[in-house]
CSV table of C-alpha atoms in Angstrom, one decimal:
chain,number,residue,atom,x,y,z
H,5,UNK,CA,7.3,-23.3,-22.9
H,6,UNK,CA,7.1,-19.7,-22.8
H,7,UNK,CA,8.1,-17.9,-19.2
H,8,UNK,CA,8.6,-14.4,-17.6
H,9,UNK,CA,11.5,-13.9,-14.9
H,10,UNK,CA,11.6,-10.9,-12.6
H,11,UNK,CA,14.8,-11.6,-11.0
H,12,UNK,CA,13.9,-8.6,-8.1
H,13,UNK,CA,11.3,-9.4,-5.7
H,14,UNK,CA,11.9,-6.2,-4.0
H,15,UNK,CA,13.7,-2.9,-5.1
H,16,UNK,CA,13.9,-0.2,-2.6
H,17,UNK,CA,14.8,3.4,-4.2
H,18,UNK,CA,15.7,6.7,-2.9
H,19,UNK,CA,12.8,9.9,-4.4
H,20,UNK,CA,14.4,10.9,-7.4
H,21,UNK,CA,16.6,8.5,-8.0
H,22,UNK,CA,16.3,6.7,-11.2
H,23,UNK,CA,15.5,3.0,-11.6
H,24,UNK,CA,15.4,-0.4,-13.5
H,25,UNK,CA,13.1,-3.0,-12.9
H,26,UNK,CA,14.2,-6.1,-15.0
H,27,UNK,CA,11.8,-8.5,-17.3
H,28,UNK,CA,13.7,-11.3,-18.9
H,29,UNK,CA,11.2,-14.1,-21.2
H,30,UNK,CA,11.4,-17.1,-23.0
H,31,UNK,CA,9.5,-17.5,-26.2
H,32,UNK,CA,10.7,-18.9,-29.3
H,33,UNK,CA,8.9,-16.3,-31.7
H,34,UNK,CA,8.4,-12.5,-31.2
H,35,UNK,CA,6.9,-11.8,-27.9
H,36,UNK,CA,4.1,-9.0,-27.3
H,37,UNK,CA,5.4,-7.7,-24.3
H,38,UNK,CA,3.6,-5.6,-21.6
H,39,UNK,CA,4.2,-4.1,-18.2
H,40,UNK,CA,1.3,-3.4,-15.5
H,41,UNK,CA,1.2,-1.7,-12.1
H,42,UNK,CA,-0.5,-2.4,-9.3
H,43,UNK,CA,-1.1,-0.3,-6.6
H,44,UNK,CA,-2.1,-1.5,-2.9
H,45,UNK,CA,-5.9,-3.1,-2.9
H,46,UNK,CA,-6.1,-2.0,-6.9
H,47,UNK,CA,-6.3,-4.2,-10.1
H,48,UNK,CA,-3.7,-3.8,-12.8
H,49,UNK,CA,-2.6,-0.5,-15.0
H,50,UNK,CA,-1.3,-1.1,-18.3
H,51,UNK,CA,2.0,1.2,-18.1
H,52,UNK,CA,3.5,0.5,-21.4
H,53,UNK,CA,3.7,-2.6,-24.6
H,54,UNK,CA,6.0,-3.6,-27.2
H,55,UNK,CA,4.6,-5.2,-30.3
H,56,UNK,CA,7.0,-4.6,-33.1
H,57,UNK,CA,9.2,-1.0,-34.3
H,58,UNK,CA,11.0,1.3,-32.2
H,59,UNK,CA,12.5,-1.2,-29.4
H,60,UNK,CA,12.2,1.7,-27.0
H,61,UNK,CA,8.3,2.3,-25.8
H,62,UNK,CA,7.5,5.2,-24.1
H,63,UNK,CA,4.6,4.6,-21.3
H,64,UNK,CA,2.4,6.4,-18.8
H,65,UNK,CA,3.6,8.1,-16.1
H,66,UNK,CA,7.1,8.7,-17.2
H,67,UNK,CA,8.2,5.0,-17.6
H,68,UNK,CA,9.9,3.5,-20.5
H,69,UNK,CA,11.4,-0.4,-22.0
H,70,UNK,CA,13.3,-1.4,-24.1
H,71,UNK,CA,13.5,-4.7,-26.1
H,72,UNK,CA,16.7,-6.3,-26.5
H,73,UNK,CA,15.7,-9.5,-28.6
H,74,UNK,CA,19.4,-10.5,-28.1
H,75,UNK,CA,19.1,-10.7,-24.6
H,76,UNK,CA,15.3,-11.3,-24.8
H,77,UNK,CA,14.8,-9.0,-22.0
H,78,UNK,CA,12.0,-6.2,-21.5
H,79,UNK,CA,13.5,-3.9,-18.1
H,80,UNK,CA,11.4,-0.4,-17.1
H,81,UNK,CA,13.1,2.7,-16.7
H,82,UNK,CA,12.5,5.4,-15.1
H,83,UNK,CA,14.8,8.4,-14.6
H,84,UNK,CA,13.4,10.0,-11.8
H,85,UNK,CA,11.0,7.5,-9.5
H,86,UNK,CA,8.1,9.2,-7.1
H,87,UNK,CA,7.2,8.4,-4.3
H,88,UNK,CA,3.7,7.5,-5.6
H,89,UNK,CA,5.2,4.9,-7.6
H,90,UNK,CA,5.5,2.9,-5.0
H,91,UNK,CA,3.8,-0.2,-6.2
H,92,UNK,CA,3.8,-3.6,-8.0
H,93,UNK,CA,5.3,-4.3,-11.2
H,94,UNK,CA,4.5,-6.7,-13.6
H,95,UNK,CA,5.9,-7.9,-16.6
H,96,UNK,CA,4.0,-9.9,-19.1
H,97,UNK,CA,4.2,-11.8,-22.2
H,98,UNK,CA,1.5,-12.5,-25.3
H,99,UNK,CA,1.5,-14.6,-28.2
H,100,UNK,CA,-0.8,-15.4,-31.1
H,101,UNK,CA,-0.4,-18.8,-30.9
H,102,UNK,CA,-1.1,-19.4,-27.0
H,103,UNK,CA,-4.6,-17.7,-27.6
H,104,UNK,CA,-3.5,-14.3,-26.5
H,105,UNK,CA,-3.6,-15.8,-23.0
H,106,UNK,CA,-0.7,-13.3,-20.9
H,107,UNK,CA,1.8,-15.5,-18.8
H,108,UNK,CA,3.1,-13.4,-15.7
H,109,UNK,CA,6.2,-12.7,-13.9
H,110,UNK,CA,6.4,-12.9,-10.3
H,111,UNK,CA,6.4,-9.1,-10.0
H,112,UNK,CA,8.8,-6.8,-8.0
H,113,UNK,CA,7.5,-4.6,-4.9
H,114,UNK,CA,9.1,-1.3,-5.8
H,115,UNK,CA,9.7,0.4,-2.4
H,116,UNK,CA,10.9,4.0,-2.4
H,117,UNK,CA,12.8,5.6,0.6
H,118,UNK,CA,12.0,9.5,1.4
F,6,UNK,CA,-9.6,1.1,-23.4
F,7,UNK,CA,-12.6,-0.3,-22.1
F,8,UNK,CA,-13.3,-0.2,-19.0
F,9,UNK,CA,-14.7,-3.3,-16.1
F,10,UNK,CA,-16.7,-2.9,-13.0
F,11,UNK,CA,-16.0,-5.9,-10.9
F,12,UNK,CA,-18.1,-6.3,-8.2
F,13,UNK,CA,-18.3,-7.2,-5.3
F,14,UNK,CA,-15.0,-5.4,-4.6
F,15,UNK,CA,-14.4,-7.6,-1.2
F,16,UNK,CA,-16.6,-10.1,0.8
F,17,UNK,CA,-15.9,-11.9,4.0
F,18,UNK,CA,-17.9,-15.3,3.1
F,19,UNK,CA,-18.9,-18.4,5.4
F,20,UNK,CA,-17.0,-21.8,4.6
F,21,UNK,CA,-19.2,-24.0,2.5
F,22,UNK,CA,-20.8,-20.9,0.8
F,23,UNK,CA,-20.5,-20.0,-2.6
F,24,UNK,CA,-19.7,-16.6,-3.8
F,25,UNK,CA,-20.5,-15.3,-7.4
F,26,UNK,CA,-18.5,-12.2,-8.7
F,27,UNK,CA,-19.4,-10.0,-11.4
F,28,UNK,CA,-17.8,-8.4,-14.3
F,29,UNK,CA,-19.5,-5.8,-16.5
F,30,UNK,CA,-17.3,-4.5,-19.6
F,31,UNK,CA,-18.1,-1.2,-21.1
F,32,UNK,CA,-17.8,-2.2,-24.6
F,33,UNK,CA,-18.0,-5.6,-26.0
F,34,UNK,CA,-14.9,-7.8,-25.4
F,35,UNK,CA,-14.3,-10.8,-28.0
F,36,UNK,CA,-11.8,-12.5,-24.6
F,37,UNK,CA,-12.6,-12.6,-20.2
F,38,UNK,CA,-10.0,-14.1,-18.4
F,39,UNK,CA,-10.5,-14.9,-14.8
F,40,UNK,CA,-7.3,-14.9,-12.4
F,41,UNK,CA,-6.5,-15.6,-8.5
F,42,UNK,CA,-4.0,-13.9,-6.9
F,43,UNK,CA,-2.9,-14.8,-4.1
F,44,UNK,CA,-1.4,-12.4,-1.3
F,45,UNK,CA,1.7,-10.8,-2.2
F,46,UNK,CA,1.9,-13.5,-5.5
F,47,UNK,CA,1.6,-13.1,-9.1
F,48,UNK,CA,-1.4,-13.7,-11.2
F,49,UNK,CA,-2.8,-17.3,-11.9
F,50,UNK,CA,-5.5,-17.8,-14.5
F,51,UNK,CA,-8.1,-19.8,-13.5
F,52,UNK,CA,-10.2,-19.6,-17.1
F,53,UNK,CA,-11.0,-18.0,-20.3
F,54,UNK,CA,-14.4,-17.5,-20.6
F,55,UNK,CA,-15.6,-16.6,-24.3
F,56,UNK,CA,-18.8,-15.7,-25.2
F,57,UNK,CA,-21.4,-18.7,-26.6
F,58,UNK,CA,-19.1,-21.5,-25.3
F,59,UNK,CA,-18.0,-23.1,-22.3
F,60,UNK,CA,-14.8,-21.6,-20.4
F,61,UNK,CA,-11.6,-23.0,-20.9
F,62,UNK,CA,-10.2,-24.0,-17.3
F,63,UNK,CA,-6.4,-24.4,-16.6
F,64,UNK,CA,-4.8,-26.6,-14.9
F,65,UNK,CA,-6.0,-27.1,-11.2
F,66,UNK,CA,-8.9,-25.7,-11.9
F,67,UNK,CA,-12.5,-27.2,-12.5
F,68,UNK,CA,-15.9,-26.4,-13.3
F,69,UNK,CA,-17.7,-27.6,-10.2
F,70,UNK,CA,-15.3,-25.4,-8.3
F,71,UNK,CA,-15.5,-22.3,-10.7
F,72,UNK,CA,-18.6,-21.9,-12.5
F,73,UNK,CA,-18.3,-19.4,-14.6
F,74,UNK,CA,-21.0,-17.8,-17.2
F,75,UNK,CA,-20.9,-15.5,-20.5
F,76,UNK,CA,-24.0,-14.6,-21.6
F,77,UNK,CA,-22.9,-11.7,-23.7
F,78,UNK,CA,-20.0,-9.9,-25.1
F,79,UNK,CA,-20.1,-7.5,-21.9
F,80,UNK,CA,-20.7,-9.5,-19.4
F,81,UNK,CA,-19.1,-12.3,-17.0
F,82,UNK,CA,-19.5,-13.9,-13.9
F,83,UNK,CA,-17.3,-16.6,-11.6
F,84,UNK,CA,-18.8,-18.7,-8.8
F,85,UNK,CA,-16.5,-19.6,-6.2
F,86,UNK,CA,-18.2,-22.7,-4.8
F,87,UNK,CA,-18.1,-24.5,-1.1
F,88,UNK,CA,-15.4,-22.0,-0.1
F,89,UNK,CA,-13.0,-23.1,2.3
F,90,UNK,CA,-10.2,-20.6,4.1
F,91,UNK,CA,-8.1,-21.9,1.5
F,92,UNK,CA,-10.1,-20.0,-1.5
F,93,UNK,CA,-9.2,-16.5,0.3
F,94,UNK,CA,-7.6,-14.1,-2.5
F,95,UNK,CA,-8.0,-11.9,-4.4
F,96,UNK,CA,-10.0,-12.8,-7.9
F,97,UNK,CA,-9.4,-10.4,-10.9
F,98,UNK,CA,-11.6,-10.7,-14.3
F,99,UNK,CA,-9.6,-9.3,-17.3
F,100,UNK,CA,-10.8,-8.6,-21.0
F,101,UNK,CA,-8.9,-8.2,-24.0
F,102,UNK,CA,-10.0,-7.7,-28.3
F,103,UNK,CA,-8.7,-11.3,-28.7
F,104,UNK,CA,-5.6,-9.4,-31.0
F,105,UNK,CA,-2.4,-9.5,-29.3
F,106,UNK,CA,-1.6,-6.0,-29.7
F,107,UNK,CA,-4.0,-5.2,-27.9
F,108,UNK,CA,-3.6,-5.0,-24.2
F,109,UNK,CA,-5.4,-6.8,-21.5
F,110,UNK,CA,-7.6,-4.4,-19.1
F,111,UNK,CA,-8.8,-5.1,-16.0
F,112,UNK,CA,-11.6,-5.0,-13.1
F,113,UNK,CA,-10.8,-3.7,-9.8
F,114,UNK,CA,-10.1,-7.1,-8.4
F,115,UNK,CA,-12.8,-8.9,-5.7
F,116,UNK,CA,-10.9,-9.3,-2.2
F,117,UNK,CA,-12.3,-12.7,-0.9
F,118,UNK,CA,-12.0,-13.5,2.7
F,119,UNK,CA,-13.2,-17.1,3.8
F,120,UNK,CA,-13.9,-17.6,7.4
């Protein structure tokens, strides 16, 4: 059965420090992967997806994944985190044959010190 | 993408009432999901509601409980019905093409409070 893992239920980050939020799946074929914010009292933000190509998407608001099929992992980067970023993250995972129905991770509270 | 007015965006209800929320897409959307979330938790569908058919529930979830209607390619609502405390959350609708590469968007989310 297909699954998401965010091993981090919180990460708590120093302004301008850089950071990883990890996103590991299982799925037998190739996984459409996404990633979604979600800000206090908000619904959810598309931040970037993976389809198929360049294994290294380039999202909104400075974030960016990369899918390692080896590893079958999906983890967001960002160089340089904000204090605004503070939010929920959410990793996600599609597939033709479940009906295009997303199956969640947990999420991870990103929490970022002054 | 297209963008969803949810509505109401938070209710405190009576226990044994029923609560319908509403979803209006601004284009029309061949998929409506409907999740729960649950404080500080991930997101749980509760149906997929496509347009000329009856929704799809998961598991744990019924029709009696969660009525849900699509009259129209833009449109959705879910009933939450004979709330008790324990239906508090919050209930997001969620629309997508129906092509995986194409991304889900969502509503605002309805903040439900049961007392």
């Amino acid at each position: 059965a297909q699954s998401v893992t965010q091993p981090d239920i919180h990460i708590t980050v120093s302004e301008g420090a850089s950071l990883e939020l990890r996103c590991n799946y299982s799925y037998g074929a190739t996984p459409y992967l996404f990633w979604y914010v979600q800000s206090p009292g908000q619904g959810l933000q598309l931040l970037l997806k993976y389809f198929s190509g360049d294994t290294l998407v380039q999202g909104i608001k400075g974030f960016e994944a990369e899918f390692k099929r080896s590893q079958s992992s999906f983890n967001l980067r960002k160089p340089s985190v904000h204090w605004s970023d503070a939010a929920e993250y959410f990793c996600a995972v599609g597939a033709e044959d479940s009906n295009y129905q997303l199956i969640w991770g947990a999420g991870t509270k990103l929490i970022i010190k002054p | 993408s297209a963008v969803i007015s949810q509505k109401p965006s938070r209710d405190i209800c009576q226990r044994g009432t029923s609560l319908t929320i509403q979803c209006q897409v601004d284009s029309q959307v061949t998929m409506m999901f409907w999740y729960r979330q649950q404080p500080g938790q991930s997101l749980t569908l509760i149906a997929t509601a496509n347009q000329g058919s009856e929704a799809t529930y998961e598991s744990g979830f019924v029709i009696d409980k969660f009525p849900i209607s699509r009259p129209n390619l833009t449109f959705s609502t879910l009933t939450v019905s004979n709330m008790s405390p324990e239906d508090s959350s919050i209930y997001l609708c969620s629309g997508t093409e129906g092509a995986a590469n194409t991304e889900a968007f969502f509503g605002q989310g309805t903040r439900l409070t049961v007392v």
